[in-house]
PDB file of C-alpha atoms in Angstrom:
ATOM      1  CA  MET J  28      21.957   9.719  -4.641  1.00 93.00           C
ATOM      2  CA  LEU J  29      18.794   9.329  -6.748  1.00 93.00           C
ATOM      3  CA  ILE J  30      19.897   5.921  -8.017  1.00 94.00           C
ATOM      4  CA  LEU J  31      20.488   4.739  -4.443  1.00 96.00           C
ATOM      5  CA  LEU J  32      17.080   6.013  -3.311  1.00 97.00           C
ATOM      6  CA  MET J  33      15.280   4.308  -6.194  1.00 97.00           C
ATOM      7  CA  ALA J  34      17.180   1.079  -5.525  1.00 97.00           C
ATOM      8  CA  ILE J  35      15.936   1.266  -1.918  1.00 97.00           C
ATOM      9  CA  ALA J  36      12.393   1.992  -3.139  1.00 98.00           C
ATOM     10  CA  LEU J  37      12.411  -1.015  -5.469  1.00 98.00           C
ATOM     11  CA  LEU J  38      13.945  -3.176  -2.736  1.00 98.00           C
ATOM     12  CA  GLY J  39      11.066  -2.130  -0.462  1.00 98.00           C
ATOM     13  CA  VAL J  40       8.543  -3.136  -3.138  1.00 98.00           C
ATOM     14  CA  LEU J  41      10.283  -6.503  -3.587  1.00 98.00           C
ATOM     15  CA  MET J  42      10.311  -7.027   0.186  1.00 98.00           C
ATOM     16  CA  THR J  43       6.574  -6.326   0.304  1.00 98.00           C
ATOM     17  CA  LEU J  44       5.739  -8.469  -2.704  1.00 98.00           C
ATOM     18  CA  GLY J  45       7.938 -11.380  -1.597  1.00 97.00           C
ATOM     19  CA  SER J  46       6.448 -11.374   1.905  1.00 97.00           C
ATOM     20  CA  LEU J  47       2.893 -11.228   0.563  1.00 97.00           C
ATOM     21  CA  LEU J  48       3.477 -14.057  -1.903  1.00 97.00           C
ATOM     22  CA  ARG J  49       5.032 -16.179   0.852  1.00 97.00           C
ATOM     23  CA  LEU J  50       2.117 -15.464   3.199  1.00 97.00           C
ATOM     24  CA  HIS J  51      -0.363 -16.550   0.550  1.00 96.00           C
ATOM     25  CA  ALA J  52       1.565 -19.782  -0.071  1.00 96.00           C
ATOM     26  CA  LEU J  53       1.718 -20.810   3.605  1.00 96.00           C
ATOM     27  CA  PRO J  54      -0.981 -22.927   5.320  1.00 95.00           C
ATOM     28  CA  THR J  55      -2.476 -19.964   7.185  1.00 94.00           C
ATOM     29  CA  GLY J  56      -6.105 -21.040   6.927  1.00 93.00           C
ATOM     30  CA  LEU J  57      -6.950 -17.553   5.629  1.00 95.00           C
ATOM     31  CA  SER J  58      -8.839 -16.897   2.408  1.00 94.00           C
ATOM     32  CA  PRO J  59      -7.395 -14.369  -0.070  1.00 95.00           C
ATOM     33  CA  LEU J  60     -10.965 -13.765  -1.247  1.00 95.00           C
ATOM     34  CA  SER J  61     -12.596 -12.911   2.073  1.00 94.00           C
ATOM     35  CA  ASP J  62      -9.976 -12.298   4.778  1.00 95.00           C
ATOM     36  CA  PRO J  63      -8.097  -8.992   5.120  1.00 95.00           C
ATOM     37  CA  VAL J  64      -4.333  -8.974   4.697  1.00 97.00           C
ATOM     38  CA  SER J  65      -4.146  -7.685   8.285  1.00 96.00           C
ATOM     39  CA  ALA J  66      -5.382 -11.070   9.490  1.00 95.00           C
ATOM     40  CA  TYR J  67      -1.870 -12.377   8.827  1.00 96.00           C
ATOM     41  CA  GLY J  68      -0.700  -9.916  11.461  1.00 94.00           C
ATOM     42  CA  ILE J  69      -2.597 -11.770  14.192  1.00 94.00           C
ATOM     43  CA  SER J  70      -1.479 -15.186  13.000  1.00 94.00           C
ATOM     44  CA  ARG J  71       1.706 -17.088  13.764  1.00 95.00           C
ATOM     45  CA  TYR J  72       3.109 -15.574  10.561  1.00 95.00           C
ATOM     46  CA  ARG J  73       3.006 -12.018  11.912  1.00 95.00           C
ATOM     47  CA  GLY J  74       6.739 -11.611  11.184  1.00 96.00           C
ATOM     48  CA  LEU J  75       6.140 -11.869   7.437  1.00 97.00           C
ATOM     49  CA  TYR J  76       3.183  -9.514   7.741  1.00 97.00           C
ATOM     50  CA  ARG J  77       5.437  -6.984   9.482  1.00 97.00           C
ATOM     51  CA  ALA J  78       8.106  -7.433   6.802  1.00 98.00           C
ATOM     52  CA  GLN J  79       5.658  -6.464   4.064  1.00 97.00           C
ATOM     53  CA  THR J  80       4.394  -3.397   5.924  1.00 98.00           C
ATOM     54  CA  LEU J  81       7.957  -2.242   6.605  1.00 98.00           C
ATOM     55  CA  GLY J  82       8.901  -2.894   2.981  1.00 98.00           C
ATOM     56  CA  THR J  83       6.139  -0.555   1.824  1.00 98.00           C
ATOM     57  CA  ALA J  84       7.175   2.051   4.402  1.00 98.00           C
ATOM     58  CA  LEU J  85      10.791   1.888   3.239  1.00 98.00           C
ATOM     59  CA  GLY J  86       9.824   2.146  -0.418  1.00 98.00           C
ATOM     60  CA  ALA J  87       7.418   5.041   0.093  1.00 98.00           C
ATOM     61  CA  ALA J  88       9.934   7.023   2.159  1.00 98.00           C
ATOM     62  CA  ALA J  89      12.632   6.507  -0.484  1.00 98.00           C
ATOM     63  CA  LEU J  90      10.245   7.639  -3.239  1.00 98.00           C
ATOM     64  CA  ALA J  91       9.336  10.779  -1.272  1.00 98.00           C
ATOM     65  CA  LEU J  92      13.017  11.679  -0.959  1.00 97.00           C
ATOM     66  CA  GLY J  93      13.580  10.769  -4.590  1.00 97.00           C
ATOM     67  CA  LEU J  94      10.944  13.226  -5.802  1.00 97.00           C
ATOM     68  CA  VAL J  95      12.721  15.969  -3.861  1.00 96.00           C
ATOM     69  CA  VAL J  96      16.216  15.014  -5.041  1.00 95.00           C
ATOM     70  CA  ALA J  97      15.032  14.762  -8.659  1.00 93.00           C
ATOM     71  CA  ASP J  98      13.507  18.250  -8.355  1.00 90.00           C
ATOM     72  CA  VAL J  99      10.210  17.149  -9.909  1.00 92.00           C
ATOM     73  CA  GLU J 100       7.812  20.041 -10.505  1.00 90.00           C
ATOM     74  CA  SER J 101       4.804  20.462  -8.168  1.00 92.00           C
ATOM     75  CA  ALA J 102       5.836  17.385  -6.160  1.00 95.00           C
ATOM     76  CA  VAL J 103       5.049  18.601  -2.617  1.00 97.00           C
ATOM     77  CA  PRO J 104       1.551  16.989  -2.422  1.00 97.00           C
ATOM     78  CA  ALA J 105       2.957  13.702  -3.767  1.00 97.00           C
ATOM     79  CA  VAL J 106       5.800  13.833  -1.223  1.00 98.00           C
ATOM     80  CA  VAL J 107       3.303  14.413   1.612  1.00 98.00           C
ATOM     81  CA  ALA J 108       1.137  11.491   0.435  1.00 98.00           C
ATOM     82  CA  LEU J 109       4.171   9.193   0.275  1.00 98.00           C
ATOM     83  CA  LEU J 110       5.315  10.226   3.767  1.00 98.00           C
ATOM     84  CA  VAL J 111       1.819   9.581   5.173  1.00 98.00           C
ATOM     85  CA  LEU J 112       1.845   6.170   3.471  1.00 98.00           C
ATOM     86  CA  ALA J 113       5.305   5.419   4.894  1.00 98.00           C
ATOM     87  CA  ALA J 114       4.294   6.397   8.432  1.00 98.00           C
ATOM     88  CA  ALA J 115       1.024   4.442   8.355  1.00 98.00           C
ATOM     89  CA  ARG J 116       2.683   1.293   7.026  1.00 98.00           C
ATOM     90  CA  ALA J 117       5.600   1.565   9.466  1.00 97.00           C
ATOM     91  CA  LEU J 118       3.178   1.690  12.420  1.00 97.00           C
ATOM     92  CA  ILE J 119       0.359  -0.646  11.407  1.00 97.00           C
ATOM     93  CA  SER J 120       1.982  -4.002  12.174  1.00 94.00           C
ATOM     94  CA  TRP J 121       2.594  -2.873  15.752  1.00 96.00           C
ATOM     95  CA  VAL J 122      -1.115  -2.064  16.134  1.00 95.00           C
ATOM     96  CA  PRO J 123      -2.919  -5.331  15.275  1.00 93.00           C
ATOM     97  CA  MET J 124      -6.504  -5.664  14.123  1.00 91.00           C
ATOM     98  CA  ASP J 125      -9.164  -7.224  16.325  1.00 87.00           C
ATOM     99  CA  GLY J 126      -9.735 -10.909  15.607  1.00 84.00           C
ATOM    100  CA  ASP J 127     -13.066 -12.349  14.492  1.00 82.00           C
ATOM    101  CA  GLY J 128     -15.457 -12.508  17.410  1.00 77.00           C
ATOM    102  CA  ALA J 129     -13.145 -10.507  19.674  1.00 78.00           C
ATOM    103  CA  PRO J 130     -14.553  -7.392  21.362  1.00 85.00           C
ATOM    104  CA  ARG J 131     -13.743  -4.138  19.619  1.00 88.00           C
ATOM    105  CA  SER J 132     -10.706  -2.447  21.127  1.00 91.00           C
ATOM    106  CA  GLY J 133      -8.890   0.864  20.871  1.00 92.00           C
ATOM    107  CA  THR J 134      -5.988  -0.965  19.239  1.00 91.00           C
ATOM    108  CA  GLY J 135      -8.298  -2.430  16.608  1.00 91.00           C
ATOM    109  CA  ARG J 136      -9.823   0.976  15.884  1.00 95.00           C
ATOM    110  CA  ALA J 137      -6.326   2.497  15.575  1.00 95.00           C
ATOM    111  CA  HIS J 138      -5.412  -0.304  13.161  1.00 95.00           C
ATOM    112  CA  ASN J 139      -8.439   0.486  11.005  1.00 94.00           C
ATOM    113  CA  LEU J 140      -7.525   4.188  10.944  1.00 96.00           C
ATOM    114  CA  LEU J 141      -3.954   3.378   9.911  1.00 97.00           C
ATOM    115  CA  ALA J 142      -5.203   1.048   7.160  1.00 96.00           C
ATOM    116  CA  PHE J 143      -7.642   3.678   5.890  1.00 95.00           C
ATOM    117  CA  GLY J 144      -4.916   6.338   6.051  1.00 97.00           C
ATOM    118  CA  ALA J 145      -2.444   4.172   4.136  1.00 97.00           C
ATOM    119  CA  PHE J 146      -4.872   3.277   1.361  1.00 97.00           C
ATOM    120  CA  ALA J 147      -6.136   6.865   1.087  1.00 97.00           C
ATOM    121  CA  ALA J 148      -2.552   8.166   0.947  1.00 98.00           C
ATOM    122  CA  ALA J 149      -1.688   5.674  -1.804  1.00 98.00           C
ATOM    123  CA  SER J 150      -4.745   6.612  -3.878  1.00 97.00           C
ATOM    124  CA  VAL J 151      -4.134  10.343  -3.444  1.00 98.00           C
ATOM    125  CA  GLY J 152      -0.434   9.768  -4.070  1.00 98.00           C
ATOM    126  CA  GLY J 153      -1.193   8.212  -7.444  1.00 97.00           C
ATOM    127  CA  PHE J 154      -3.091  11.330  -8.498  1.00 98.00           C
ATOM    128  CA  MET J 155      -0.547  13.741  -7.010  1.00 98.00           C
ATOM    129  CA  THR J 156       2.390  11.960  -8.630  1.00 97.00           C
ATOM    130  CA  GLY J 157       0.480  12.063 -11.897  1.00 97.00           C
ATOM    131  CA  ILE J 158       0.074  15.826 -11.526  1.00 97.00           C
ATOM    132  CA  ALA J 159       3.761  16.262 -10.650  1.00 96.00           C
ATOM    133  CA  PHE J 160       4.944  14.179 -13.602  1.00 96.00           C
ATOM    134  CA  GLY J 161       2.499  16.001 -15.888  1.00 94.00           C
ATOM    135  CA  ALA J 162       4.028  19.325 -14.865  1.00 93.00           C
ATOM    136  CA  THR J 163       7.533  18.030 -15.621  1.00 90.00           C
ATOM    137  CA  GLY J 164       8.615  17.920 -19.246  1.00 86.00           C
ATOM    138  CA  GLY J 165       8.996  14.495 -20.828  1.00 88.00           C
ATOM    139  CA  LEU J 166       7.102  12.587 -18.146  1.00 91.00           C
ATOM    140  CA  GLU J 167       3.600  12.719 -19.652  1.00 92.00           C
ATOM    141  CA  GLY J 168       3.371   8.932 -20.103  1.00 94.00           C
ATOM    142  CA  ALA J 169       4.253   8.344 -16.460  1.00 96.00           C
ATOM    143  CA  ALA J 170       1.694  10.986 -15.478  1.00 96.00           C
ATOM    144  CA  VAL J 171      -1.053   9.077 -17.287  1.00 97.00           C
ATOM    145  CA  ALA J 172       0.030   5.765 -15.731  1.00 98.00           C
ATOM    146  CA  CYS J 173       0.141   7.181 -12.177  1.00 98.00           C
ATOM    147  CA  THR J 174      -3.247   8.864 -12.579  1.00 98.00           C
ATOM    148  CA  ALA J 175      -4.771   5.634 -13.918  1.00 98.00           C
ATOM    149  CA  LEU J 176      -3.351   3.738 -10.933  1.00 98.00           C
ATOM    150  CA  GLY J 177      -4.783   6.420  -8.630  1.00 98.00           C
ATOM    151  CA  TRP J 178      -8.235   5.724 -10.100  1.00 98.00           C
ATOM    152  CA  PHE J 179      -7.656   1.968  -9.837  1.00 98.00           C
ATOM    153  CA  MET J 180      -6.755   2.235  -6.125  1.00 98.00           C
ATOM    154  CA  THR J 181      -9.701   4.550  -5.490  1.00 98.00           C
ATOM    155  CA  ALA J 182     -12.145   2.088  -7.098  1.00 98.00           C
ATOM    156  CA  ALA J 183     -10.633  -0.843  -5.169  1.00 97.00           C
ATOM    157  CA  SER J 184     -10.817   1.175  -1.927  1.00 97.00           C
ATOM    158  CA  ALA J 185     -14.484   2.007  -2.565  1.00 96.00           C
ATOM    159  CA  LEU J 186     -15.260  -1.688  -3.110  1.00 95.00           C
ATOM    160  CA  THR J 187     -13.347  -2.595   0.052  1.00 95.00           C
ATOM    161  CA  LEU J 188     -15.359  -0.073   2.077  1.00 93.00           C
ATOM    162  CA  ALA J 189     -18.649  -1.188   0.506  1.00 93.00           C
ATOM    163  CA  ALA J 190     -18.044  -4.930   0.917  1.00 91.00           C
ATOM    164  CA  PRO J 191     -18.989  -5.197   4.627  1.00 88.00           C
ATOM    165  CA  LEU J 192     -22.183  -3.219   3.970  1.00 88.00           C
ATOM    166  CA  LEU J 193     -23.401  -5.193   0.947  1.00 87.00           C
ATOM    167  CA  SER J 194     -23.808  -8.890   1.622  1.00 81.00           C
ATOM    168  CA  PRO J 195     -23.080 -10.130  -1.933  1.00 83.00           C
ATOM    169  CA  LEU J 196     -19.762  -8.258  -1.866  1.00 80.00           C
ATOM    170  CA  GLY J 197     -18.861  -9.212   1.712  1.00 80.00           C
ATOM    171  CA  ARG J 198     -17.360 -12.513   0.625  1.00 90.00           C
ATOM    172  CA  LEU J 199     -14.918 -10.611  -1.617  1.00 94.00           C
ATOM    173  CA  PHE J 200     -13.559  -8.141   0.933  1.00 94.00           C
ATOM    174  CA  GLY J 201     -10.087  -9.715   0.833  1.00 95.00           C
ATOM    175  CA  LEU J 202      -9.953  -9.670  -2.958  1.00 96.00           C
ATOM    176  CA  PHE J 203     -10.879  -5.981  -3.143  1.00 96.00           C
ATOM    177  CA  GLU J 204      -8.280  -5.105  -0.509  1.00 97.00           C
ATOM    178  CA  ARG J 205      -5.609  -7.044  -2.364  1.00 98.00           C
ATOM    179  CA  LEU J 206      -6.432  -5.063  -5.516  1.00 98.00           C
ATOM    180  CA  ILE J 207      -5.433  -1.925  -3.576  1.00 98.00           C
ATOM    181  CA  TYR J 208      -2.073  -3.593  -2.887  1.00 98.00           C
ATOM    182  CA  VAL J 209      -1.675  -4.378  -6.602  1.00 98.00           C
ATOM    183  CA  GLY J 210      -2.314  -0.762  -7.534  1.00 98.00           C
ATOM    184  CA  MET J 211      -0.114   0.586  -4.748  1.00 98.00           C
ATOM    185  CA  LEU J 212       2.898  -1.555  -5.629  1.00 98.00           C
ATOM    186  CA  ALA J 213       2.473  -0.885  -9.357  1.00 98.00           C
ATOM    187  CA  TRP J 214       2.325   2.876  -8.697  1.00 98.00           C
ATOM    188  CA  MET J 215       5.484   2.687  -6.573  1.00 98.00           C
ATOM    189  CA  VAL J 216       7.322   0.784  -9.322  1.00 98.00           C
ATOM    190  CA  VAL J 217       6.174   3.227 -12.041  1.00 98.00           C
ATOM    191  CA  THR J 218       7.310   6.166  -9.896  1.00 98.00           C
ATOM    192  CA  ALA J 219      10.707   4.603  -9.152  1.00 98.00           C
ATOM    193  CA  VAL J 220      11.380   3.620 -12.778  1.00 97.00           C
ATOM    194  CA  THR J 221      10.317   7.069 -13.989  1.00 96.00           C
ATOM    195  CA  LEU J 222      12.693   8.796 -11.583  1.00 96.00           C
ATOM    196  CA  LEU J 223      15.518   6.421 -12.535  1.00 93.00           C
ATOM    197  CA  ALA J 224      15.026   7.236 -16.221  1.00 89.00           C
ATOM    198  CA  ARG J 225      14.872  11.010 -15.591  1.00 77.00           C
TER     199      ARG J 225
END
């Protein structure tokens, strides 16, 4: 059962990564440095955007179940963080962001809350998985890696939040957000591989 769950988790990561790489290779007119990833969701390539959000949701849900099945010590907070991440990513592509110059809408505000919730859940999840692995014998190396990725995602999230407020950083909003994705996917892979090797 655990092997199947981790295969699903890694498949979800691959689905997310493949969709993101494809989106960045297409002639979208969007800048990876300045535009948010969510901008793909209001483009003609919204199907690929949805695929990557659903891939993350699938992977996070499988990891949450995997932590339970593997009977990892002190894993409840990590499981909750992964389930919040899964729910936020499953919903976000159905709740698109507001486009540039468009009036602010309830849908756009809901999108922002889901994005904030997903990134916060991933950052917290890194720390909580680190704590859970640290409490489980033989997983100290994975605990350090997950905690480091938690800090990485937290720093990238802080830069993403600060970018619109600080004009020199504003042009790099997209880059900072994409660093959160890097940390999130790396954390999911580390967690899956650790549970597979348990």
